[in-house]
């Protein structure tokens, strides 16, 4: 590996280190804040903020909200609808678990991202050492692929369940809100791509082994 | 692997050490050790050429083919006899 590539691998490693430390601090503070919030909230009327992703209208996959409107001119408005509208519902609550459950997906999602960064860092370390084609790296790449594949399904499902629980507790008047279910196609496709890449990498490991044992 | 390398035998016959051979043929001691312990998956013609030149032998002196199944059958026959 030439010097330029080695330097760029080191820069990536430093960037991953910084992301891991900052992300770790953020995750710990988030957990601490969530765990300490019942102490702050109990016995007083102090309310805490909560955020939940919502869809406007009824139906989960493609929610529709019918609106009424009048128009003039050469064309007449037949119907007016908001289709697939996504939004964010911010609320204040004195109930601790309602405040907690809203942040659970963020807590789990951040942990998964930190874990992926940790695995990536390990791969970059082997790249800087000049021996990236190892069986351990195949396992690591495959793990990232599976995590993305599972994350692309599980996180939207968790967000849907959390939004369902919270919306069950909040009475919204004047607007119909639904728990959204957005499968993350990009993440799932990325996961599949990485799994294919892991298989190609496995072939590279075999070639490397053959090459190093050819005298 | 049915092909084995008899480098140690040839070295004994030529009264040469592995270190001396590595210096003569320009191979590392680690690589020669891989060859000697039959861990190598392949051998380059250039390596074989250098080894034969320095050890003054033929490729057939260094390499030996033994069919595992044939050897097992022979062992069975001996045991029965």
PDB file of C-alpha atoms in Angstrom, chain A residues 206 209-215, chain B residues 31 39-44 47:
ATOM      1  CA  UNK A 206      -9.034 -17.186  -0.771  1.00  0.00           C
ATOM      2  CA  UNK A 209      -4.244 -17.129   0.926  1.00  0.00           C
ATOM      3  CA  UNK A 210      -3.284 -18.863  -2.350  1.00  0.00           C
ATOM      4  CA  UNK A 211      -0.957 -16.025  -3.265  1.00  0.00           C
ATOM      5  CA  UNK A 212       0.775 -15.923   0.117  1.00  0.00           C
ATOM      6  CA  UNK A 213       1.272 -19.719   0.112  1.00  0.00           C
ATOM      7  CA  UNK A 214       2.750 -19.726  -3.390  1.00  0.00           C
ATOM      8  CA  UNK A 215       6.522 -19.852  -2.966  1.00  0.00           C
TER       9      UNK A 215
ATOM     10  CA  UNK B  31       8.944 -18.986   2.855  1.00  0.00           C
ATOM     11  CA  UNK B  39       2.258 -25.923   3.910  1.00  0.00           C
ATOM     12  CA  UNK B  40       2.764 -24.359   0.466  1.00  0.00           C
ATOM     13  CA  UNK B  41      -0.164 -24.450  -1.959  1.00  0.00           C
ATOM     14  CA  UNK B  42       1.923 -23.856  -5.091  1.00  0.00           C
ATOM     15  CA  UNK B  43       5.510 -23.463  -6.199  1.00  0.00           C
ATOM     16  CA  UNK B  44       6.745 -21.103  -8.935  1.00  0.00           C
ATOM     17  CA  UNK B  47      11.658 -20.999  -7.280  1.00  0.00           C
TER      18      UNK B  47
END
